[in-house]
GROMACS .gro file of C-alpha atoms in nm:
model
  119
    1GLN     CA    1   0.038  -0.033   0.015
    2VAL     CA    2   0.145   0.361  -0.094
    3GLN     CA    3  -0.021   0.656   0.107
    4LEU     CA    4  -0.052   1.019  -0.033
    5VAL     CA    5  -0.083   1.325   0.099
    6GLU     CA    6  -0.114   1.659  -0.176
    7SER     CA    7  -0.014   1.998  -0.118
    8GLY     CA    8  -0.080   2.279  -0.212
    9GLY     CA    9  -0.417   2.368  -0.320
   10GLY     CA   10  -0.615   2.713  -0.250
   11LEU     CA   11  -0.780   3.074  -0.349
   12VAL     CA   12  -0.555   3.264  -0.677
   13GLN     CA   13  -0.709   3.533  -0.965
   14PRO     CA   14  -0.776   3.347  -1.307
   15GLY     CA   15  -0.450   3.400  -1.426
   16GLY     CA   16  -0.233   3.275  -1.176
   17SER     CA   17  -0.043   2.976  -1.105
   18LEU     CA   18  -0.019   2.706  -0.809
   19ARG     CA   19   0.201   2.441  -0.712
   20LEU     CA   20   0.024   2.117  -0.584
   21SER     CA   21   0.239   1.907  -0.392
   22CYS     CA   22   0.210   1.474  -0.286
   23ALA     CA   23   0.401   1.330  -0.058
   24ALA     CA   24   0.393   0.925  -0.112
   25SER     CA   25   0.478   0.623   0.178
   26GLY     CA   26   0.498   0.360   0.265
   27ARG     CA   27   0.541   0.041  -0.039
   28THR     CA   28   0.733   0.331  -0.263
   29PHE     CA   29   0.963   0.114  -0.456
   30SER     CA   30   0.605  -0.044  -0.637
   31MET     CA   31   0.524   0.180  -0.827
   32ASN     CA   32   0.441   0.239  -1.140
   33LYS     CA   33   0.360   0.584  -1.235
   34MET     CA   34   0.233   0.890  -1.083
   35GLY     CA   35  -0.096   1.057  -1.147
   36TRP     CA   36  -0.361   1.427  -1.125
   37PHE     CA   37  -0.705   1.371  -1.107
   38ARG     CA   38  -0.983   1.595  -1.031
   39GLN     CA   39  -1.367   1.621  -0.960
   40ALA     CA   40  -1.503   1.937  -0.984
   41PRO     CA   41  -1.841   1.990  -0.835
   42GLY     CA   42  -2.096   1.757  -1.045
   43LYS     CA   43  -1.892   1.626  -1.201
   44GLU     CA   44  -1.757   1.313  -1.258
   45ARG     CA   45  -1.355   1.292  -1.194
   46GLU     CA   46  -1.123   1.287  -1.475
   47PHE     CA   47  -0.695   1.231  -1.573
   48VAL     CA   48  -0.522   1.544  -1.544
   49ALA     CA   49  -0.158   1.426  -1.584
   50SER     CA   50   0.060   1.187  -1.528
   51ILE     CA   51   0.453   1.075  -1.468
   52THR     CA   52   0.612   0.709  -1.507
   53TRP     CA   53   0.793   0.730  -1.198
   54SER     CA   54   1.127   0.562  -1.318
   55ARG     CA   55   1.169   0.765  -1.685
   56GLY     CA   56   1.001   1.077  -1.585
   57TYR     CA   57   0.785   0.980  -1.908
   58THR     CA   58   0.439   1.282  -1.960
   59GLU     CA   59   0.074   1.262  -2.033
   60TYR     CA   60  -0.152   1.559  -2.071
   61ALA     CA   61  -0.535   1.591  -2.096
   62GLY     CA   62  -0.583   1.838  -2.347
   63SER     CA   63  -0.785   2.092  -2.147
   64VAL     CA   64  -0.451   2.151  -1.930
   65LYS     CA   65  -0.173   2.063  -2.176
   66ASP     CA   66   0.120   2.450  -2.205
   67ARG     CA   67  -0.115   2.478  -1.903
   68PHE     CA   68  -0.016   2.265  -1.634
   69SER     CA   69   0.307   2.012  -1.595
   70ILE     CA   70   0.383   1.769  -1.378
   71SER     CA   71   0.795   1.683  -1.277
   72ARG     CA   72   0.840   1.388  -0.957
   73ASP     CA   73   1.150   1.420  -0.691
   74ASN     CA   74   1.228   1.048  -0.683
   75ALA     CA   75   1.470   1.079  -0.374
   76LYS     CA   76   1.219   1.262  -0.194
   77ASN     CA   77   0.924   0.991  -0.322
   78THR     CA   78   0.757   1.344  -0.382
   79VAL     CA   79   0.529   1.463  -0.702
   80TYR     CA   80   0.407   1.786  -0.908
   81LEU     CA   81   0.149   1.984  -1.081
   82GLN     CA   82   0.283   2.358  -1.185
   83MET     CA   83  -0.027   2.462  -1.293
   84ASP     CA   84  -0.027   2.840  -1.438
   85THR     CA   85  -0.259   3.013  -1.616
   86LEU     CA   86  -0.477   2.914  -1.425
   87LYS     CA   87  -0.952   3.015  -1.524
   88PRO     CA   88  -1.218   2.901  -1.414
   89GLU     CA   89  -1.285   2.589  -1.524
   90ASP     CA   90  -1.000   2.456  -1.305
   91THR     CA   91  -1.159   2.481  -1.034
   92ALA     CA   92  -1.211   2.112  -0.904
   93VAL     CA   93  -1.075   1.943  -0.584
   94TYR     CA   94  -0.731   1.780  -0.742
   95TYR     CA   95  -0.653   1.415  -0.602
   96CYS     CA   96  -0.312   1.281  -0.611
   97ALA     CA   97  -0.245   0.866  -0.714
   98ALA     CA   98  -0.046   0.590  -0.768
   99TRP     CA   99  -0.035   0.249  -1.013
  100VAL     CA  100   0.139  -0.012  -0.857
  101VAL     CA  101   0.306  -0.227  -1.048
  102GLY     CA  102   0.151  -0.535  -1.117
  103LYS     CA  103  -0.238  -0.368  -1.067
  104VAL     CA  104  -0.430  -0.242  -1.373
  105GLY     CA  105  -0.495   0.153  -1.283
  106TYR     CA  106  -0.481   0.369  -1.014
  107ASP     CA  107  -0.612   0.193  -0.677
  108ASN     CA  108  -0.329   0.460  -0.434
  109TRP     CA  109  -0.557   0.801  -0.340
  110GLY     CA  110  -0.506   1.088  -0.156
  111GLN     CA  111  -0.724   1.285   0.005
  112GLY     CA  112  -0.817   1.564  -0.246
  113THR     CA  113  -0.647   1.987  -0.274
  114GLN     CA  114  -0.869   2.258  -0.315
  115VAL     CA  115  -0.808   2.420  -0.597
  116THR     CA  116  -1.049   2.744  -0.706
  117VAL     CA  117  -1.011   2.946  -0.933
  118SER     CA  118  -1.188   3.271  -0.932
  119SER     CA  119  -1.179   3.718  -0.900
   0.00000   0.00000   0.00000
């Protein structure tokens, strides 16, 4: 099992920036990929970005590509999501998730951190 704790959410004006962090603990050696997802009120949870733990390959949702950047620090077992040029539609609870070796899909989730983009 991998434990995940997100931080860095908050209130920001449109056009502003935030950086989310997700610290992993537990069986971190089993992590294959880490991802960020978000869920806005009344909507389903959606994929935002992911990064493979060993090689650092990244993927992004079309709605955030060129504005968000995912990165990781293997030594700190931490993944980051740099969010720039934020829009009101980016408002959501952001969740970090880990995909471990031998599993199908993400099965370890953090508690989420709220991001609100509003003037």
